[in-house]
XYZ file of C-alpha atoms in Angstrom:
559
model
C -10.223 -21.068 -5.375
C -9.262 -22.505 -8.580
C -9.072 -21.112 -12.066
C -9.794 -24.072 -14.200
C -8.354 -23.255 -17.138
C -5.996 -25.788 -19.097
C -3.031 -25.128 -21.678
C -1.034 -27.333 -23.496
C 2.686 -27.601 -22.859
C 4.759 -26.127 -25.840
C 8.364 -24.497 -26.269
C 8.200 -21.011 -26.915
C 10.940 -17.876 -27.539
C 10.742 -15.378 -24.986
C 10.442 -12.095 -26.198
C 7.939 -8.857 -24.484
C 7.314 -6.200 -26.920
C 6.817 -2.438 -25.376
C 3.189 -2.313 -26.221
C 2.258 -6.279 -26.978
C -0.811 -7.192 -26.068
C -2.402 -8.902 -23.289
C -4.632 -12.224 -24.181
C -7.751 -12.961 -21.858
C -6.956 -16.127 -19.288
C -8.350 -19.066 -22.078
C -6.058 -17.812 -24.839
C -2.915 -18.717 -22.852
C -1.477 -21.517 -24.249
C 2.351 -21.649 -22.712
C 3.884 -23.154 -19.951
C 5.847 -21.085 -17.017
C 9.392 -21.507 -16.989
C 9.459 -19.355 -13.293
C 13.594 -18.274 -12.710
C 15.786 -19.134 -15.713
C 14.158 -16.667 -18.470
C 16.275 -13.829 -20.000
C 15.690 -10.588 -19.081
C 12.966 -8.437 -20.410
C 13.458 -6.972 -23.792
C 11.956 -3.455 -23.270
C 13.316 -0.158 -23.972
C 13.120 2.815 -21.290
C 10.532 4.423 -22.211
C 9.196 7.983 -20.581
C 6.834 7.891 -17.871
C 3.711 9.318 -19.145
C 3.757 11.807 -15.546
C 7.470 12.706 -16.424
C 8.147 16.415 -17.010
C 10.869 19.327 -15.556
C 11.311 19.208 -12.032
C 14.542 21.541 -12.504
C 12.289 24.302 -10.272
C 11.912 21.061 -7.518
C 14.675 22.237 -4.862
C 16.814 19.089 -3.574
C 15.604 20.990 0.058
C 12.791 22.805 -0.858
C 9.230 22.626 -0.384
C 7.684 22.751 -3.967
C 5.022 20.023 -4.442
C 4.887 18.384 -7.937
C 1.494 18.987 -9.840
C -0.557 15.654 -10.541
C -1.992 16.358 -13.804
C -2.449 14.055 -17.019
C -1.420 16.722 -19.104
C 1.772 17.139 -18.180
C 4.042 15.632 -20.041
C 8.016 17.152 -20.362
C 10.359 14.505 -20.138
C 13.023 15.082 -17.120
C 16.442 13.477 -17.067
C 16.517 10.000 -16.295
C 18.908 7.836 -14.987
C 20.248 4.915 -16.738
C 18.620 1.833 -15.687
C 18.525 -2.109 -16.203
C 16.203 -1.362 -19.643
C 17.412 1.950 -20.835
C 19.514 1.407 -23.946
C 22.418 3.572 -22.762
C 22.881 1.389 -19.689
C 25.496 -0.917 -18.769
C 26.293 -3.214 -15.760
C 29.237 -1.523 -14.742
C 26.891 1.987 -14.507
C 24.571 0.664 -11.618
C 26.293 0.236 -8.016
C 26.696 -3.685 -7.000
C 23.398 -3.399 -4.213
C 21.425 -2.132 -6.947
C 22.507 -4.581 -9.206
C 21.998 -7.030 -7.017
C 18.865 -6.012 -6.032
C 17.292 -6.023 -9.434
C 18.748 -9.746 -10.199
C 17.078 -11.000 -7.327
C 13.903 -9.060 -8.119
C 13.964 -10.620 -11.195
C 14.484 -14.359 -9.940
C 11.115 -13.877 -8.096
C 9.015 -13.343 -11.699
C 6.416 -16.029 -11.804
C 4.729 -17.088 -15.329
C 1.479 -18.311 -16.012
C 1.555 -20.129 -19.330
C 4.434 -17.963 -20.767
C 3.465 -14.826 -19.547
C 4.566 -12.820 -16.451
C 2.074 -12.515 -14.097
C 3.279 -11.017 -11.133
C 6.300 -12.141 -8.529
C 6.421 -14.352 -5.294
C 6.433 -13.211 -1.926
C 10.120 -14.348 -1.012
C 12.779 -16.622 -2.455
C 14.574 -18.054 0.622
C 15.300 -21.750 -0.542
C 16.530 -21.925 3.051
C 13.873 -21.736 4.621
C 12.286 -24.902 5.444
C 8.657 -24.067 5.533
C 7.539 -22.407 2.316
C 3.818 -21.252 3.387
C 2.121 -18.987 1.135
C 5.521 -17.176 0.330
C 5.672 -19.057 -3.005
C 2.227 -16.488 -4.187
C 1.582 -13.759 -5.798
C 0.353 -11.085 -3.063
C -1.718 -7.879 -4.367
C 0.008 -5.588 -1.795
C 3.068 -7.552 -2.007
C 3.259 -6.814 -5.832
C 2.962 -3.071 -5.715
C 6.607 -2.047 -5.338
C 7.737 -4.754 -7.433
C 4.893 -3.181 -10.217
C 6.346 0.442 -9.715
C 9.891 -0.651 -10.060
C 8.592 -2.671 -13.479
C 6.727 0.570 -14.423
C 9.660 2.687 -14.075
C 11.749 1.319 -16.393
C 9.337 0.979 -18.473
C 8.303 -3.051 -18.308
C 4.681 -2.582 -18.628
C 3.605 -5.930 -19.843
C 3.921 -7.635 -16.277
C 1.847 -5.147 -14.583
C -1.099 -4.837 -17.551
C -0.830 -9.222 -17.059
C -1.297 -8.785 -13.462
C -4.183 -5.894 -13.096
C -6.241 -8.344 -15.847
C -5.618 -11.960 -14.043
C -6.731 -10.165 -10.805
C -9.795 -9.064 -12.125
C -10.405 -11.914 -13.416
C -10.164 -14.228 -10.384
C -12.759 -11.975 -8.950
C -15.084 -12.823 -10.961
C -15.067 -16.279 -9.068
C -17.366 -17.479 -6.592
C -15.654 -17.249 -3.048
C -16.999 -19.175 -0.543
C -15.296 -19.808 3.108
C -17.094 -23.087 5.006
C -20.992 -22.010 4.010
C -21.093 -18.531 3.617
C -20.422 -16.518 0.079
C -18.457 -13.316 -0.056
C -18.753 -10.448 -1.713
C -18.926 -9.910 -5.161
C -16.343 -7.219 -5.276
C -13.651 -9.301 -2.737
C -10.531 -9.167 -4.191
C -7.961 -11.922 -3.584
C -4.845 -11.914 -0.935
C -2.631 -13.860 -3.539
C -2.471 -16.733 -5.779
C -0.244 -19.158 -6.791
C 0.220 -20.873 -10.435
C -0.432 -24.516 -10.218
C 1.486 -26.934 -12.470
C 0.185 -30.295 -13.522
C 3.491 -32.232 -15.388
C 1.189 -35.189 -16.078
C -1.442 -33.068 -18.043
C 1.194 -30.415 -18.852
C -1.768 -27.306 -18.243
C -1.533 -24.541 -15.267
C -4.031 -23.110 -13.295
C -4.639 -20.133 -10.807
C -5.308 -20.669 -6.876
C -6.198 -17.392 -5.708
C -7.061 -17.749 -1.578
C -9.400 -14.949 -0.875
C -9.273 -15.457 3.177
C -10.057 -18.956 3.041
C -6.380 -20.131 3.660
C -5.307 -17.295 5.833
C -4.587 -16.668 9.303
C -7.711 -15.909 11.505
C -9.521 -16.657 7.482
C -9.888 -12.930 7.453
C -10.766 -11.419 3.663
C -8.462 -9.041 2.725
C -9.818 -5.448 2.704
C -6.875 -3.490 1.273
C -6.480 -5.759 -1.898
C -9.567 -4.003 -3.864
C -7.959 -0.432 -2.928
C -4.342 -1.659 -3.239
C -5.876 -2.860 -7.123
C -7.677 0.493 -7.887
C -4.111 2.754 -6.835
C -2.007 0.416 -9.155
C -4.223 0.206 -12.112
C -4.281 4.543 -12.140
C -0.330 4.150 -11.754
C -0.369 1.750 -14.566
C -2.508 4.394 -16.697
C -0.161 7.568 -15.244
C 2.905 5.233 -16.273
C 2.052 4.028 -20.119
C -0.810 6.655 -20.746
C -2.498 3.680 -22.147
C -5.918 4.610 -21.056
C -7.206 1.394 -23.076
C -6.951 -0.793 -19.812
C -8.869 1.509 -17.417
C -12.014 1.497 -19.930
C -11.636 -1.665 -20.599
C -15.370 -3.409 -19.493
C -13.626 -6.048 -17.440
C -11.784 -3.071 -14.939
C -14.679 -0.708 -15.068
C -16.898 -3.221 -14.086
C -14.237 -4.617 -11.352
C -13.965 -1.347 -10.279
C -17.779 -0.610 -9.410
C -17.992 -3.979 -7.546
C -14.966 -3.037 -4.997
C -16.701 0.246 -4.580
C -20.103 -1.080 -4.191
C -18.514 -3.258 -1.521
C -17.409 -0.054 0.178
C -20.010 2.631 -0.275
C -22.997 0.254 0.679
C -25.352 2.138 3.107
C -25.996 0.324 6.563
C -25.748 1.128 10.042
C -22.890 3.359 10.185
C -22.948 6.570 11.707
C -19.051 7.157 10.284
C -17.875 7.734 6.461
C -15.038 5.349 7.562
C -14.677 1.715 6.877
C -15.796 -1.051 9.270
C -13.104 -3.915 9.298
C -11.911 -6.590 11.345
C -8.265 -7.156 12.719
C -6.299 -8.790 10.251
C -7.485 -7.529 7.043
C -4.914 -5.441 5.550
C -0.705 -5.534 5.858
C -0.827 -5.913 9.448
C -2.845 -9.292 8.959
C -2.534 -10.788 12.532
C -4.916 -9.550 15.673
C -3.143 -6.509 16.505
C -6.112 -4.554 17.798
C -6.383 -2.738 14.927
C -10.266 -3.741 14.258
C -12.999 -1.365 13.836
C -11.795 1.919 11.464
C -7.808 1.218 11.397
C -6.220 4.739 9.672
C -4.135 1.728 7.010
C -7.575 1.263 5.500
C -9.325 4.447 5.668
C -6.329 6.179 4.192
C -6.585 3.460 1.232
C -9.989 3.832 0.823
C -9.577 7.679 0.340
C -6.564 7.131 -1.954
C -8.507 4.560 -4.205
C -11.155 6.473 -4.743
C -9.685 8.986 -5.679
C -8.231 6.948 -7.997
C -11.415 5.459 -9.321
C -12.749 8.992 -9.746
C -10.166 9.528 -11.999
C -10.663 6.136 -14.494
C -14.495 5.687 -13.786
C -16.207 6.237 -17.405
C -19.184 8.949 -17.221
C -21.574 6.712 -18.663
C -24.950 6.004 -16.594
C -23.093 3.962 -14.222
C -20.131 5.379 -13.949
C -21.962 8.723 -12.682
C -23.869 7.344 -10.157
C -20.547 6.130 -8.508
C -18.768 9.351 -9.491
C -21.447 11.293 -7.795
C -21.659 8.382 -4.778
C -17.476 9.055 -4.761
C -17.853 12.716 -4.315
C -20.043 12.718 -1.653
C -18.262 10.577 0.296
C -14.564 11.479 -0.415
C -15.716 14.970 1.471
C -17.005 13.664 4.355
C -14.563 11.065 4.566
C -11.891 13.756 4.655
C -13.417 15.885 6.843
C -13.940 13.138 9.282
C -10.477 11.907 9.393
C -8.818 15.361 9.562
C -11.109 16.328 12.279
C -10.895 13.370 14.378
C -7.821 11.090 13.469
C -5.451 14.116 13.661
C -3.137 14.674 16.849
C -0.840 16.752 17.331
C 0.341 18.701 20.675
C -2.605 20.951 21.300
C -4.935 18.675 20.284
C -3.131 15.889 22.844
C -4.165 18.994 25.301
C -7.263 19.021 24.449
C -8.534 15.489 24.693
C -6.722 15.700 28.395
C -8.929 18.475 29.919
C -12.316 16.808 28.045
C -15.474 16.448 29.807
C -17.201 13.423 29.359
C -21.021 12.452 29.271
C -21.913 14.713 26.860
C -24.897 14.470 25.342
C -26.070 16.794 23.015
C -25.171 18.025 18.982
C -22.818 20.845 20.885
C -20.927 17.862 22.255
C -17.078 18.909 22.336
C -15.880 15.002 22.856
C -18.331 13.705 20.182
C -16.900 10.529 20.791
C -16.882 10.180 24.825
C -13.026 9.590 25.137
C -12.541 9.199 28.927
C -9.282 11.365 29.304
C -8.169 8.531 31.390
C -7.693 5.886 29.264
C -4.953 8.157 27.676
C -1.716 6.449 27.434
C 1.260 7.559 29.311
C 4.005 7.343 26.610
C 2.211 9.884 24.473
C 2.652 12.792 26.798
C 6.556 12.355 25.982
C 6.210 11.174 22.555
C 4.647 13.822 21.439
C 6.574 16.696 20.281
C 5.763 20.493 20.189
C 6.362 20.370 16.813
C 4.507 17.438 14.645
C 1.490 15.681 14.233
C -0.143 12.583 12.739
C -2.999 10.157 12.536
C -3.818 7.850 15.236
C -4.469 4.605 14.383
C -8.378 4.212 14.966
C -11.250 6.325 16.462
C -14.572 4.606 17.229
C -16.624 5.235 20.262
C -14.739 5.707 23.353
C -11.591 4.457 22.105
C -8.661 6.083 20.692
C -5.718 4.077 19.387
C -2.726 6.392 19.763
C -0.482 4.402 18.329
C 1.414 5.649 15.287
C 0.964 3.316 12.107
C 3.424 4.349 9.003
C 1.845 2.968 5.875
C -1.815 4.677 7.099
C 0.241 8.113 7.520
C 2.514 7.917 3.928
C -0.572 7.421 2.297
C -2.968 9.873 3.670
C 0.156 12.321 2.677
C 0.257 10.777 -1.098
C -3.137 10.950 -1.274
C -3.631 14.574 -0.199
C -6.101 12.912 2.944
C -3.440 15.124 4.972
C -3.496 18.686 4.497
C -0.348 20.255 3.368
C 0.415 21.636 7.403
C -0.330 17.949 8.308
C 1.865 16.607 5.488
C 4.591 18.424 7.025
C 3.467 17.754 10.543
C 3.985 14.462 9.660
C 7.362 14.868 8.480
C 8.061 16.989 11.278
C 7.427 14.278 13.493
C 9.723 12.079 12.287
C 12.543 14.123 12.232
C 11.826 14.744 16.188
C 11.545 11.140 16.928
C 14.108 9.299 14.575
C 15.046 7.515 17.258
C 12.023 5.845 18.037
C 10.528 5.768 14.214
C 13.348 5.008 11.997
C 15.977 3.916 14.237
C 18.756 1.774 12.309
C 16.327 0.115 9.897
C 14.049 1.926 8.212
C 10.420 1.472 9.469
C 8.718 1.204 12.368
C 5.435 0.076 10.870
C 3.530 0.743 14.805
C 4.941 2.310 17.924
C 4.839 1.724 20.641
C 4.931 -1.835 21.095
C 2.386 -3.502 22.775
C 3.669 -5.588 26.045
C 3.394 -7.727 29.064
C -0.930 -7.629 29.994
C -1.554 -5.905 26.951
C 0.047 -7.677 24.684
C -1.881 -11.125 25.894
C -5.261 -9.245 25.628
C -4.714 -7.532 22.465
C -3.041 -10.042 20.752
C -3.881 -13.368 22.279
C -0.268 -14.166 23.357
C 0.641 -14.046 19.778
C 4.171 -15.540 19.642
C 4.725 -13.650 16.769
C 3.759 -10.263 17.327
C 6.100 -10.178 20.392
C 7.445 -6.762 21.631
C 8.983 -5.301 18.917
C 8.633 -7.994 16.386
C 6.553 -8.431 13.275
C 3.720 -6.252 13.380
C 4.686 -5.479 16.866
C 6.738 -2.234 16.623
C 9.017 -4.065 14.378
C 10.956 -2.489 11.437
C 10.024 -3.250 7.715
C 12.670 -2.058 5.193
C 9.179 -2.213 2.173
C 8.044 1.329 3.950
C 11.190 2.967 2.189
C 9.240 3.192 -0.873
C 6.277 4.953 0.841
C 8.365 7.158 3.526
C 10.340 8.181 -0.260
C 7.349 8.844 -1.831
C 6.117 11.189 0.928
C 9.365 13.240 1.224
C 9.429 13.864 -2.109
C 5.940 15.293 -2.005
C 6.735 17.118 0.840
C 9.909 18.783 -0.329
C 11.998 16.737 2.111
C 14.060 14.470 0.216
C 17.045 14.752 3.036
C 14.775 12.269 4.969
C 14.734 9.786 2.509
C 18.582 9.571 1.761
C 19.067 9.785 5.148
C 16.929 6.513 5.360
C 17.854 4.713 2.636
C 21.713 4.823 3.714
C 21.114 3.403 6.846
C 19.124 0.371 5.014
C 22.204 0.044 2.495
C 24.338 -0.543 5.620
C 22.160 -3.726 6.152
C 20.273 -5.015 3.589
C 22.320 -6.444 1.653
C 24.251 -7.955 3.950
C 21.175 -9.208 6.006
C 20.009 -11.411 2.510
C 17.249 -8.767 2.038
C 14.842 -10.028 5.177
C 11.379 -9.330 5.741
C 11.975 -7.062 8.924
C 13.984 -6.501 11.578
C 13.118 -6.781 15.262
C 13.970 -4.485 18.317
C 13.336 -1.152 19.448
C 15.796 0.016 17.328
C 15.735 -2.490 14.474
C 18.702 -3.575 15.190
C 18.274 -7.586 14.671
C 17.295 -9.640 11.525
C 13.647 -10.590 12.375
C 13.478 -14.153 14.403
C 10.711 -15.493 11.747
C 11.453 -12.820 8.996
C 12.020 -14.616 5.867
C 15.283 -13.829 3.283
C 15.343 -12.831 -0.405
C 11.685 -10.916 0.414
C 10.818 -9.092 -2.882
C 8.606 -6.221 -1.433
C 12.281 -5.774 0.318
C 14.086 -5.787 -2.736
C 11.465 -3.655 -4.632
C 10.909 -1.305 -2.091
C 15.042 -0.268 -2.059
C 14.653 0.203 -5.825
C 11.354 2.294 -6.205
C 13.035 4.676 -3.410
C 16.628 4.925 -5.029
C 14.358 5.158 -8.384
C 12.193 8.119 -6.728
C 15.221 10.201 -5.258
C 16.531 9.784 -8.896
C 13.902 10.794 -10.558
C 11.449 12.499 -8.612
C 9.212 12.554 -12.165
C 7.979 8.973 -11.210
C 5.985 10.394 -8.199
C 3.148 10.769 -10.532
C 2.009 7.954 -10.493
C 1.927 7.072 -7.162
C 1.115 10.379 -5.553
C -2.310 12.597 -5.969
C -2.208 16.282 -5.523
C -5.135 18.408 -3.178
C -8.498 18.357 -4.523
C -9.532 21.662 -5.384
C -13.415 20.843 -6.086
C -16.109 22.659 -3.799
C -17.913 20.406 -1.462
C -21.507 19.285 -1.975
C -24.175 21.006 -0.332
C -25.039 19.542 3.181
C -28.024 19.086 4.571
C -28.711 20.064 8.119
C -30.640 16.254 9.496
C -33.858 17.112 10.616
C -33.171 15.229 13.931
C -30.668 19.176 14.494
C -33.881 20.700 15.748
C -36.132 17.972 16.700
């Protein structure tokens, strides 16, 4: 899809003020001048979620308090915008790591607008890595946010919203509303000298799936934009409310479910190939929670705002209940699925969802430790995906979906299976692998999603920022350091790839692209977060305390 919107070509200054303002799409009038602009102009400025952390124990287990209120400014670190920093103050990975984050800026008519997906110039097929990717963009926005270079993340949240707005059509049918886009691209015409938008909302990608976690991946960044600046201005602005309502309306539609979780396809979301994930994968329900959350937090309590907020309550607390009654494994419940009778039929039902013990995997018996838990990857009728997924479980912990004992059961787990999770390249986004028969049914003989490749049980170095985030919240920062100096053994050296392949991470991925920014941004955000735990505001929600809404007994209970 297009933006058709023109510019003339003109020779401007660069220079970002700390609050300037951010013009709607038709008052652009500048041309993008992509790598060889000066760096950004902005002074540190506080996070609007900074405050004391000196009672936060380097090993303890005190969680921070997400609160708007809060506002005591915490020691921060020197850093690439901070006036009392200098290049010789920042160690040569970080340094480097921040110049090449900052080669990957793209501008849209003199503004920055977001940055690409990788800037390997030896590769020889460029693909879609030249876009602007919503999910893609999120570390790269938090590393921005924290040193206080808001302009490039307010530009990015409003061009967004505004591509949705568009009509998206794939062959004959219409999407959505609400859709959000994967990515877009800036499109230069040298003849005419204007630039337009291409956002691809599924059309263009692989298996043309639409991309589910966009809308959510939106929502979280525009409240971490708000935590960030305390600029509440863009949250109530018409165009976000509005954008808002039509990703939830997308989401909290009534139909045929039986299920407060999401119905989705395989493909939709991060692991955007068919990995068996379809039906309720925990990557999306766990966004879903987290955004709207989020949303309940910026929604305006005018007449429509309410009837979402009230929509939102109702089914944030089943959601939750759901997933931390049925998603959640740990040891005894492992026991319990083994010794379940099946055939049930009746509201007393024990196996509510008819899992034949069975079909049980064998790894999991030894996988499992004594001591940890986490989410499975997907529940739906007879079918239990035990695999473990690590962006679904780091954000059910920042998002408070996990209870504090599963937090830590989380955390607990990794610790007991390093090996297998972390490795020598921090992450295993699935485990186990899929292989041999399975692998061909599940995937299709996907010859990229080999054993222990890609989305295959392969290792993505972009989880460090989420893995970070979640030992912080947890009180286990030890994990994270630990982590992150096992990817400073490589990452650099390795020309910042994509992933890494292998049980143990071990090799440079065999399709994994070089200079990736969610890479680069990722290692930042995390060395950011250990620095200054402060930033975790804006990323991180604590437990909601509010009471339930009163359930209804169905009158089918005693029919």
């Amino acid at each position: 899809m297009t933006e058709a919107v023109d510019g003339a070509h003109e020779t401007v200054v660069w220079k970002v003020e700390p609050h300037s303002s951010v013009a709607e799409a038709d008052d652009f009038d500048r041309s993008s001048r992509q790598l060889d602009r000066p760096r950004f102009k902005i002074e540190r400025r506080l996070s609007f979620e900074e405050r004391s952390l000196s009672d936060l124990s380097i090993t303890g287990n005190l969680r921070p308090v997400d609160s708007y209120g809060s506002m005591h400014s915490f020691g921060a670190v020197p850093t690439p915008t901070s006036p009392d920093w200098s290049p010789f103050e920042l160690p040569p990975m970080v340094d480097e790591a921040w110049d090449a984050l900052r080669k990957s800026v793209v501008f849209f008519r003199g503004q920055p607008v977001g940055t690409v997906a990788a800037v390997d110039h030896a590769s020889g097929e460029v693909l879609n890595y030249d876009q602007v990717f919503v999910r893609d963009f999120v570390p790269s926005a938090l590393a921005f946010l924290m040193t206080g270079e808001h302009e490039i993340v307010r530009n990015f949240l409003l061009k967004t919203i505004h591509l949705q707005s568009l009509e998206k059509k794939i062959d004959q049918f219409k999407l959505g509303e609400g859709v959000m886009p994967a990515s877009f691209k800036v499109n230069n015409n040298p003849t005419r000298k204007t630039e337009t938008l291409m956002a691809d909302f599924g059309e263009s990608a692989i298996g043309r799936v639409a991309p589910v976690d966009s809308g959510f991946w939106w929502i979280i960044l525009l409240r971490a934009y708000t935590k960030s600046t305390g600029d509440l201005s863009l949250s109530e602005t018409p165009e976000c409310q509005n954008g808002m309502r039509l990703i939830l309306s997308l989401c909290l539609s009534e139909g045929f479910d039986t299920f407060p979780t999401l119905l989705c396809a395989d493909g939709c979301s991060m692991i955007d190939r068919r990995m068996g994930v379809y039906g309720y994968p925990i990557e999306i329900q766990a966004l879903f929670f987290m955004a709207l959350r989020c949303a309940l937090a910026m929604l305006k309590s005018d007449a429509k705002g309410k009837e979402f907020m009230e929509r939102i309550m109702k089914r944030l607390h089943a959601l939750g209940y759901h997933m931390r009654r049925y998603f959640w494994l740990d040891f005894q419940q492992l026991n319990d699925i083994y010794r379940y009778k099946t055939e049930e039929y009746s509201h007393t039902a024990v196996n509510k969802f008819n899992v034949i013990p069975d079909s049980i995997p064998d790894w999991i018996f030894d996988f499992m430790p004594c001591r940890g838990g986490y989410f499975v990857g997907n529940v739906s009728p007879a079918r239990v995906d035990f695999r473990w997924f690590a962006l679904g479980n780091c954000i059910a912990i920042l998002s408070s979906l996990a209870t504090p004992e599963q937090s830590d059961a989380i955390m607990d787990l990794i610790e007991e299976r390093w090996e297998e999770l972390v490795g020598e390249m921090p992450l295993k986004i699935s485990y186990p692998a899929l292989e041999g028969h399975e692998w061909r049914i599940v995937t299709g003989c996907d010859p990229k999603n080999t054993r222990w490749s890609y989305h295959n049980g392969g290792s993505w170095p972009v989880l460090l920022w989420l893995l970070t985030a979640a030992c912080i919240k947890t009180g286990r920062p030890q994990i994270a350091r630990r982590a992150i100096e096992l990817a400073e053994n490589r990452l650099s050296k390795d020309g910042w790839p994509e992933y890494y392949d292998g049980k143990l991470g071990r090799y440079v991925g065999k399709q994994a692209r070089k200079l990736q920014t969610w890479s680069i941004a990722a290692y930042l955000v995390a060395k950011m977060l250990l620095e200054d735990p402060s930033h975790l505001g804006m990323i991180s929600l604590e437990e909601d305390k509010v009471k339930a809404p009163p359930m209804k007994r169905p009158a089918s209970w005693t029919a």
